[in-house]
Short mmCIF file of C-alpha atoms in Angstrom, two decimals:
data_model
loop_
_atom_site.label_atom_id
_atom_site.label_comp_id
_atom_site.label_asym_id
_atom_site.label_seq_id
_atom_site.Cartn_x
_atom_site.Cartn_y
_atom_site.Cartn_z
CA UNK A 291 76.82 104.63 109.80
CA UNK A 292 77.61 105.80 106.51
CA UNK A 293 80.30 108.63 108.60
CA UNK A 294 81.65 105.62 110.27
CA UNK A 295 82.07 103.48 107.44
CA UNK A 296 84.00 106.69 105.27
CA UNK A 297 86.31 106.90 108.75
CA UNK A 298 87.20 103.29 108.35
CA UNK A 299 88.09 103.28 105.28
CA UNK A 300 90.30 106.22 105.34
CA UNK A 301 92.24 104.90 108.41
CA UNK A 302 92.71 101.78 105.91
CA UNK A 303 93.86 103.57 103.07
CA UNK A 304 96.05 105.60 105.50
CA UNK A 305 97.03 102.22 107.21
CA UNK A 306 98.24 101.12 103.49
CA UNK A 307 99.78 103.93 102.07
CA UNK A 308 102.04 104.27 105.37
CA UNK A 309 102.88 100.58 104.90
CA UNK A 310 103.61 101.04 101.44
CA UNK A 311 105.88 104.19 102.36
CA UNK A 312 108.15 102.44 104.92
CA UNK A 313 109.13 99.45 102.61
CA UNK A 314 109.42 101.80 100.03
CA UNK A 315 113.35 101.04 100.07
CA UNK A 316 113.31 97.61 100.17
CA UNK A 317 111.42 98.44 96.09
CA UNK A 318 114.50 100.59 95.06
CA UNK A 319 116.94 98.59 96.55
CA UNK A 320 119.47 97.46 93.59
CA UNK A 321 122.33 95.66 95.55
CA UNK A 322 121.31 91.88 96.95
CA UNK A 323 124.79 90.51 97.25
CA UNK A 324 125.44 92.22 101.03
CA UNK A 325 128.96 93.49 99.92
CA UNK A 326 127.60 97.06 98.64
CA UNK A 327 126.31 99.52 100.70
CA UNK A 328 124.59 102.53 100.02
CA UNK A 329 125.08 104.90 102.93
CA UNK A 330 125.25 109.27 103.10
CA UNK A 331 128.19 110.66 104.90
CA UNK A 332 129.34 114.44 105.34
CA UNK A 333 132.76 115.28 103.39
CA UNK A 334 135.57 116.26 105.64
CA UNK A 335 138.13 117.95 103.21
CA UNK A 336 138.80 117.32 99.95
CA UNK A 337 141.71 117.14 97.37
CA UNK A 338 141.63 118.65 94.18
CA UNK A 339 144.84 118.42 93.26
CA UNK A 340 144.19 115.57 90.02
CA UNK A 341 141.25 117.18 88.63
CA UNK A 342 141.74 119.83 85.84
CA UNK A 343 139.28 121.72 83.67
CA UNK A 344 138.12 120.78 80.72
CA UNK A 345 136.27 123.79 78.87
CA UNK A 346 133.26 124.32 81.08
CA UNK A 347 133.15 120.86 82.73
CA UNK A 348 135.61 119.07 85.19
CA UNK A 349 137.87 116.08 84.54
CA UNK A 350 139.86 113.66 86.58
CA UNK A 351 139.74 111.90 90.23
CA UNK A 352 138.50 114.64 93.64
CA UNK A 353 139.64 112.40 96.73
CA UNK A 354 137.06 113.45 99.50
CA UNK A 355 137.23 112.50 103.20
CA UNK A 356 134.26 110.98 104.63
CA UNK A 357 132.37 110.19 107.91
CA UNK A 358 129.71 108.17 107.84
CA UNK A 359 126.59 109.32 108.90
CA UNK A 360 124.37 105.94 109.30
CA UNK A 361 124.69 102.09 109.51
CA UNK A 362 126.92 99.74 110.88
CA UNK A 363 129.90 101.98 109.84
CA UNK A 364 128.58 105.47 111.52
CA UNK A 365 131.12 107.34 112.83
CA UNK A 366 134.12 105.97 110.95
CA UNK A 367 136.24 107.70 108.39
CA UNK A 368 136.56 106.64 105.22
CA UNK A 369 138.26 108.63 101.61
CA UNK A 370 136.34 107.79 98.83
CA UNK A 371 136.70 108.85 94.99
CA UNK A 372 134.57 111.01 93.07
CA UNK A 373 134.90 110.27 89.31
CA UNK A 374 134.33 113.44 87.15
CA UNK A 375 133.93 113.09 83.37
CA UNK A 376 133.30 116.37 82.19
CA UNK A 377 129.56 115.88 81.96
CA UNK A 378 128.21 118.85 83.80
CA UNK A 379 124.56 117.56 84.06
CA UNK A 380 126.39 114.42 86.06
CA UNK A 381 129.42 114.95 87.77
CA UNK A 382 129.23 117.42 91.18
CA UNK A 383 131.99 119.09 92.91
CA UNK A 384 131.98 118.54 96.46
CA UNK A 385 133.48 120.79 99.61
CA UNK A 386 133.80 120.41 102.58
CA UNK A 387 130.54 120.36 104.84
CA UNK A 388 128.47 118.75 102.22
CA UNK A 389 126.16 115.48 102.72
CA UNK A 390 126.82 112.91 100.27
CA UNK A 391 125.77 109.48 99.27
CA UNK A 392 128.52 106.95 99.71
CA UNK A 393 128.66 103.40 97.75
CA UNK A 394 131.00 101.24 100.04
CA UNK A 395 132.29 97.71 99.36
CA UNK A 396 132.71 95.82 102.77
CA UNK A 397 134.60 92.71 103.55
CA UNK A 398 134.31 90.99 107.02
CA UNK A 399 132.50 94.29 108.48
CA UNK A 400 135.23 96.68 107.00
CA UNK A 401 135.22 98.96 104.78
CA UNK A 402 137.85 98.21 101.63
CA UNK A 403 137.12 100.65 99.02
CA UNK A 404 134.49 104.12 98.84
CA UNK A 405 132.98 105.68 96.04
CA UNK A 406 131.40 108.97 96.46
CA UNK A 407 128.14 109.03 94.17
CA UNK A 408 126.08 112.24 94.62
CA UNK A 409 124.77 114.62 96.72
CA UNK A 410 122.37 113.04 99.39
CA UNK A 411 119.29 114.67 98.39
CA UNK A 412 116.50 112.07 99.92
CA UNK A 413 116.07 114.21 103.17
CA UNK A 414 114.34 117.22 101.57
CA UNK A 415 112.53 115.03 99.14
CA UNK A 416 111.21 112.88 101.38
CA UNK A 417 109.94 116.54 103.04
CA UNK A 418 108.62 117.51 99.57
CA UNK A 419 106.95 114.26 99.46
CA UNK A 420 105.04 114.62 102.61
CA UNK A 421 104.51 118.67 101.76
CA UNK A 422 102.52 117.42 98.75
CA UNK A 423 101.04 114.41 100.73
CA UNK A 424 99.54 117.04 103.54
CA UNK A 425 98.08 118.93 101.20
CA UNK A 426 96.35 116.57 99.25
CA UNK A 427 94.90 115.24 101.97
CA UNK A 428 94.23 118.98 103.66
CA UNK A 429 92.19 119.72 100.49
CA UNK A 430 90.64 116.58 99.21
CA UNK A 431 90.42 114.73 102.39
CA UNK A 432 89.55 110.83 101.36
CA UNK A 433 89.77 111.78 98.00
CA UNK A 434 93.23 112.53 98.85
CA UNK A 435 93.86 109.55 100.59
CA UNK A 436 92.76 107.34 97.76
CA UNK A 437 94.77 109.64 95.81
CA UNK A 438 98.02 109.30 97.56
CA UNK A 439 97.21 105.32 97.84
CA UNK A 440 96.89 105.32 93.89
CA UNK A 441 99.94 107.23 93.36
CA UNK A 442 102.14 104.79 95.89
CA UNK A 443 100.87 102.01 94.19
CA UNK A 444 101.80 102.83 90.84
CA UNK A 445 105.08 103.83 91.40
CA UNK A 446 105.39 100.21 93.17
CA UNK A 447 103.91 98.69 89.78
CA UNK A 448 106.48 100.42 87.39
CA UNK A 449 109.68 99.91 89.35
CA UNK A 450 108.79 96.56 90.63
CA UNK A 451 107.44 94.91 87.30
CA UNK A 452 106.91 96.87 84.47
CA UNK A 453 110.54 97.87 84.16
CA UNK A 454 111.97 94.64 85.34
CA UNK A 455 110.12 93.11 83.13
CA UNK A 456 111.25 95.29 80.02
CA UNK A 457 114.80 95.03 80.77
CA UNK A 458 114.02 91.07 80.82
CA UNK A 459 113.18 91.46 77.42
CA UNK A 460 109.26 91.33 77.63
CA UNK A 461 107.88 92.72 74.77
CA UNK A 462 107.21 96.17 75.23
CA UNK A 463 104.06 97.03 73.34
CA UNK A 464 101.84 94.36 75.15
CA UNK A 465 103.54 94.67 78.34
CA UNK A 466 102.91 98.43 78.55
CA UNK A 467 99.43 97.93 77.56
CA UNK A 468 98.65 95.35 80.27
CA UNK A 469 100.65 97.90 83.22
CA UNK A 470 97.97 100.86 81.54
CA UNK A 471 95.31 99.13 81.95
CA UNK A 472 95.50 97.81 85.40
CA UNK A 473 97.41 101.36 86.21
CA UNK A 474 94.07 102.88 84.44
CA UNK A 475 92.20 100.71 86.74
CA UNK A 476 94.17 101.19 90.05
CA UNK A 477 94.28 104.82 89.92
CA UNK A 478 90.62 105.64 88.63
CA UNK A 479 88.71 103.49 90.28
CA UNK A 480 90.88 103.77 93.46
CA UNK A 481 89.72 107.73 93.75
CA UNK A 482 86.20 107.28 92.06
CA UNK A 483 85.18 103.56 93.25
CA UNK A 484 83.33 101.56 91.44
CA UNK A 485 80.87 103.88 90.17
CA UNK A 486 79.28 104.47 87.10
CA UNK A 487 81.40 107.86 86.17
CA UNK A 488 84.43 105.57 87.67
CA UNK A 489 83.39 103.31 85.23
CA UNK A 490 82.75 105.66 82.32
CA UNK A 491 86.47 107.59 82.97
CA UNK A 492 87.83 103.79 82.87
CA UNK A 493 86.73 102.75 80.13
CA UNK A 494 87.09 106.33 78.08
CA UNK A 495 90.68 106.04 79.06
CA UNK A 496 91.51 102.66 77.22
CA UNK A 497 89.54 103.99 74.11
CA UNK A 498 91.80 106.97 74.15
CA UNK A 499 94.92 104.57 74.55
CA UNK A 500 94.12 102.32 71.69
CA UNK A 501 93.84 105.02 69.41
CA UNK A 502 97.20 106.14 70.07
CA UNK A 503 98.30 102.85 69.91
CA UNK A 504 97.27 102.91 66.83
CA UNK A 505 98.37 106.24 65.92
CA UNK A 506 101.72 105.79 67.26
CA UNK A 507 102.31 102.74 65.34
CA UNK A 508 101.35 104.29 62.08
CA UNK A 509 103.52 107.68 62.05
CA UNK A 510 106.17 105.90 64.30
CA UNK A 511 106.74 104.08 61.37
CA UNK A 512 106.00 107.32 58.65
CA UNK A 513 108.63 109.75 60.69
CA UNK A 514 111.53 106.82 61.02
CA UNK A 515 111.85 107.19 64.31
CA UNK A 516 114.26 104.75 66.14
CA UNK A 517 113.95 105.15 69.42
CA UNK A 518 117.12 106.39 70.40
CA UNK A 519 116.16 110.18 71.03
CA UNK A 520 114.93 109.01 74.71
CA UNK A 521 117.67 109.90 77.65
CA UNK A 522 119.97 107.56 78.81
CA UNK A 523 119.17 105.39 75.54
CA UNK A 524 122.58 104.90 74.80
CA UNK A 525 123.45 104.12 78.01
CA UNK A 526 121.12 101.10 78.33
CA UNK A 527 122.26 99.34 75.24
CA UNK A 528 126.31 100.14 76.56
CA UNK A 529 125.26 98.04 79.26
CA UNK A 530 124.72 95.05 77.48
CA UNK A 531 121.18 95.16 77.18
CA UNK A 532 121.16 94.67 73.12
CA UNK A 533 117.91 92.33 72.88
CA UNK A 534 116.01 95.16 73.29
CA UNK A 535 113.66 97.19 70.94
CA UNK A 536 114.52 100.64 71.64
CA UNK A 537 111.47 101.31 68.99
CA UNK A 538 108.91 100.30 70.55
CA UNK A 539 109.84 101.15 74.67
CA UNK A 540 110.22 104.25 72.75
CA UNK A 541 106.48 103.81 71.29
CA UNK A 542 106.12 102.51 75.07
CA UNK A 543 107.40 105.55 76.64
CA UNK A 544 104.22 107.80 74.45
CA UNK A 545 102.06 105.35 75.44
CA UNK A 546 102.75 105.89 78.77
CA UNK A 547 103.42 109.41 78.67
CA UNK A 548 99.86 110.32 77.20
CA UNK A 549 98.05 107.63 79.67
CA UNK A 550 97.94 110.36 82.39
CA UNK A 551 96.28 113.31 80.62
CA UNK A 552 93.82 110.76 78.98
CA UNK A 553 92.84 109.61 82.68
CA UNK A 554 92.31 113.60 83.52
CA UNK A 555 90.29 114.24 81.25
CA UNK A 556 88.21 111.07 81.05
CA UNK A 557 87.62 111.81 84.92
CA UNK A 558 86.82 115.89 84.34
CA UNK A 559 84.04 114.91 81.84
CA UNK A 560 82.78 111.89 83.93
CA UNK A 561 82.63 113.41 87.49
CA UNK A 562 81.05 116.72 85.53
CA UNK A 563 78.23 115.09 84.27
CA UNK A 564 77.85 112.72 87.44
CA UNK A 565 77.88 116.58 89.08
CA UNK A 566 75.04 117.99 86.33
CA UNK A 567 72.88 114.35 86.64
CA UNK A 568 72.80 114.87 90.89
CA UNK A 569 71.82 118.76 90.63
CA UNK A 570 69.28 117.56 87.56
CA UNK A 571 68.09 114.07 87.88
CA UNK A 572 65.77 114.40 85.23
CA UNK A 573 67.67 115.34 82.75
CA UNK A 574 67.84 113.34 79.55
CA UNK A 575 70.81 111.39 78.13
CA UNK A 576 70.95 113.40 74.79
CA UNK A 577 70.96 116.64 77.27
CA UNK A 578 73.79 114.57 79.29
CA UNK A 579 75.38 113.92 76.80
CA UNK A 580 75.46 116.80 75.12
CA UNK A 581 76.68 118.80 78.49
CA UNK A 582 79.69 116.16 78.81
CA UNK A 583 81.01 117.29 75.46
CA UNK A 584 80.65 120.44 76.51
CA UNK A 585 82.80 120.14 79.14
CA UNK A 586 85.12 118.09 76.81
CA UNK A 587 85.88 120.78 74.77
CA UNK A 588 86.63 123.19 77.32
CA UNK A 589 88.83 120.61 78.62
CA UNK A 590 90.68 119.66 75.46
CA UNK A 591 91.17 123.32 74.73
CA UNK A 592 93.59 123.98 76.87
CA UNK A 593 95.53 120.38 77.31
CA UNK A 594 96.53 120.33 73.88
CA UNK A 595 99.03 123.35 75.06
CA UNK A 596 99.49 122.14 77.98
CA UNK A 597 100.99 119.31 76.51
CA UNK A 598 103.11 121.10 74.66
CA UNK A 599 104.18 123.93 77.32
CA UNK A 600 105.29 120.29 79.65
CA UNK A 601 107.57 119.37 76.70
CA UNK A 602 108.57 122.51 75.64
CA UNK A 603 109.96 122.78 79.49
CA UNK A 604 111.94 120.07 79.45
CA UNK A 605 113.68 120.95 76.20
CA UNK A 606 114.29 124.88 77.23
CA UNK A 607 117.79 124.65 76.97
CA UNK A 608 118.22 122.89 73.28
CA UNK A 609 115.50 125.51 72.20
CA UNK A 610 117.77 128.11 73.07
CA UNK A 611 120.51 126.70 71.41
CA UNK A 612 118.83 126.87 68.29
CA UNK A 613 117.73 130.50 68.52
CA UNK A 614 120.85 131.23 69.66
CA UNK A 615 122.90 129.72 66.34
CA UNK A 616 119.96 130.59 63.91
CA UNK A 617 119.02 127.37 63.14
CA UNK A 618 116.22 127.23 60.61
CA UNK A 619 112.96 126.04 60.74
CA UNK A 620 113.03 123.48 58.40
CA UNK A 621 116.48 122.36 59.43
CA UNK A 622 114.68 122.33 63.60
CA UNK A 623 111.78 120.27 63.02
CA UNK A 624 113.85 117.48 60.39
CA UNK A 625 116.11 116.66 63.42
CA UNK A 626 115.20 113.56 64.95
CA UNK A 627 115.55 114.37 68.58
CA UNK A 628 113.00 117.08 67.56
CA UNK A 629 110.36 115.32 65.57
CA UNK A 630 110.41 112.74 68.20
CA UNK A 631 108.99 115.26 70.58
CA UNK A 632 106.34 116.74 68.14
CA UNK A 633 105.38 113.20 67.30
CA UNK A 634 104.88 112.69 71.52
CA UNK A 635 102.82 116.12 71.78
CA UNK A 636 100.61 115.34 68.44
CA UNK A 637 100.04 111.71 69.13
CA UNK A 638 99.47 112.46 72.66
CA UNK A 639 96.76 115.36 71.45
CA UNK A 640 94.98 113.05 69.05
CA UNK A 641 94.68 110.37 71.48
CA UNK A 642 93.14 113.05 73.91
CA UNK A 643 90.66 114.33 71.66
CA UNK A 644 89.04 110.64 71.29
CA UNK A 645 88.99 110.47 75.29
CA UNK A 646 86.03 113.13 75.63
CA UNK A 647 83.79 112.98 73.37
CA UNK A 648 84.14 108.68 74.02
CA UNK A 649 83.83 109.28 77.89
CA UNK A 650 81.16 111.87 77.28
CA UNK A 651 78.85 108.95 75.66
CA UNK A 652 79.63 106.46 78.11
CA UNK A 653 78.81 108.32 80.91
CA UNK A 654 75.51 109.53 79.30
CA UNK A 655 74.47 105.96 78.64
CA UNK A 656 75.81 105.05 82.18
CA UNK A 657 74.42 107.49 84.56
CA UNK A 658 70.93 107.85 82.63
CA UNK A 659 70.06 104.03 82.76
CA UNK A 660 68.54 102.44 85.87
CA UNK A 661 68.21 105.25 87.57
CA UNK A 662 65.21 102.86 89.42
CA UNK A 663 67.51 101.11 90.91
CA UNK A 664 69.81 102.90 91.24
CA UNK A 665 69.42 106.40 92.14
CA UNK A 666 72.60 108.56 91.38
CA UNK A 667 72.37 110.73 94.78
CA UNK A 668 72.40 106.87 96.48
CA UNK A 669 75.72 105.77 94.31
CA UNK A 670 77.31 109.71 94.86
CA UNK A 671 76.90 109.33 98.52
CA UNK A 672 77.76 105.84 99.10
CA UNK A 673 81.39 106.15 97.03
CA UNK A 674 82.39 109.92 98.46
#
């Protein structure tokens, strides 16, 4: 019964997850008015002839000639315009042969203007997507289904509320705290059901959160930090979108940022000492206890540089620029784009180091009482 019952509810989850997948697009559609459509198309032959270089980057108008590939319009030729600005991590070059993604405006069914807007890419992610799907599954079997269910889900809750939402001028501090905690929810309880180590990981998570809440708030303020070092910052407030406080989706942006590692390592210490209570189920809740901070420390000793290995990363390339002009180190970690990162890595470090040792007690107090009523080898095999 108990084989049957795990069956169904992975052919649910798998049920969902597939639903979730196929009207994934109608989520990241942008365009409602019907006279803009988004379609990839493979480039004829280009002209090159009023683009020019400027330094390293490219500058001007490349007219490309188009076929459609899909739609209403496949088959048909259009020429569309690819707008360079000289921003090499934007613009792209295109030649003949290559797959592109087409914007076309339409008027009674034809096509009146075409602007080519990058290389079509969604193919071979959409194969990278079910690459990592198969092997989540392949290794953690309903684990992995819960798993891929949680992550669908909260990419669904970000794009369709919690950045509408900012951009509508919610305030960002509360807002991102509500999406954590019912992302905190969705995710850990999703893969660990309601359990008492699901519990104890859920609940060590938001303890971890309001301390850097707290945390950020306080050296936020101390280090002056705007909120303008984020990408595409700019960008958003050239748009029109001046209401906004840039400080705090900056503040929101940490928050967010550290939610994931805090969840990790709530669930390592949680599902440890659920682990040590099954193989020992007499062991006492100081002994628990003391085993999940253990396992906290181990834990915590090597996501602090993790942390900062994930950042570090992202920001190879501006690192090497200051090597490379012997830039000092007083003169590196006073810049703002740079203290805004060391802020997210210690922040995100402090926060983590209250998540253990808060999950650790929990847990104890959790898996130790009741045990009458409850036995833990009953809850372990009911939930996995």
């Amino acid at each position: 019964m108990s084989r049957l019952k795990r069956i169904v509810e992975a052919l649910l989850l798998l049920g969902i997850v597939i639903l979730l997948f196929l009207t994934g697009q109608k989520w990241f559609e942008t365009d409602r008015s019907g006279n803009i459509h988004e379609l990839s198309g493979t480039v004829l032959s280009v002209d090159n002839s009023e683009i020019f270089q400027a330094g390293a980057g490219t500058v001007g108008n490349q007219t490309v000639l188009v076929i459609v590939n899909e739609g209403h319009w496949k088959g048909e030729q259009v020429t569309a315009v690819n707008h360079l600005n000289g921003q090499m991590d934007m613009d792209e070059l295109y030649q003949p042969g290559d797959t592109i993604l087409l914007a076309i405006q339409v008027k009674d069914q034809q096509i009146t203007h075409a602007k080519a807007i990058n290389t079509f890419r969604q193919n071979w992610e959409l194969v990278l997507f079910i690459l990592f799907a198969v092997a989540l599954i392949a290794y953690s079997r309903i684990i992995g289904l819960k798993a891929l269910f949680s992550f669908v889900a909260s990419l669904g809750l970000l794009w369709c509320y919690y950045i509408p939402n900012l951009l509508n001028g919610a305030d960002p501090l509360p807002l991102s705290l509500s999406v954590l905690v019912l992302l905190s929810m969705v995710i850990i309880l999703t893969v660990a059901g309601a359990t008492r180590h699901g519990i104890a990981a859920f609940l060590g998570t938001i303890s971890g959160l309001a301390v850097t809440l707290i945390l950020t708030l306080f050296f936020g303020d101390k280090l002056n930090l705007g909120g303008m070092t984020t990408p595409f910052s700019t960008t958003l407030l050239v748009q029109g979108n001046y209401g906004l406080n840039m400080q705090h989706i900056f503040y929101s942006a940490v928050l967010l940022g550290a939610s994931g590692a805090a969840m990790d390592i709530a669930m390592d210490v949680s599902v440890s000492m659920n682990e040590i209570k099954l193989k020992r189920p007499d062991i006492t809740m100081r002994e628990l206890i003391q085993s999940g901070f253990n396992v906290g420390r181990m834990v915590i000793g090597t996501m602090a540089t993790t942390l900062l290995l994930a950042y570090s990363g992202g920001y190879l390339t501006m690192l090497m620029v200051f090597v490379s002009q012997g830039t000092s180190f007083t003169r590196i970690v006073n810049m703002k784009l740079v203290a805004a990162e060391i802020f997210r890595i210690l922040i995100g470090s402090i926060g983590l180091l209250m998540v253990a040792p808060v999950t650790a007690l929990i847990a104890g107090v959790l898996l130790t009482a009741y045990v009458e009523t409850s036995p833990p080898a009953k809850d372990y095999l009911e939930t996995n």
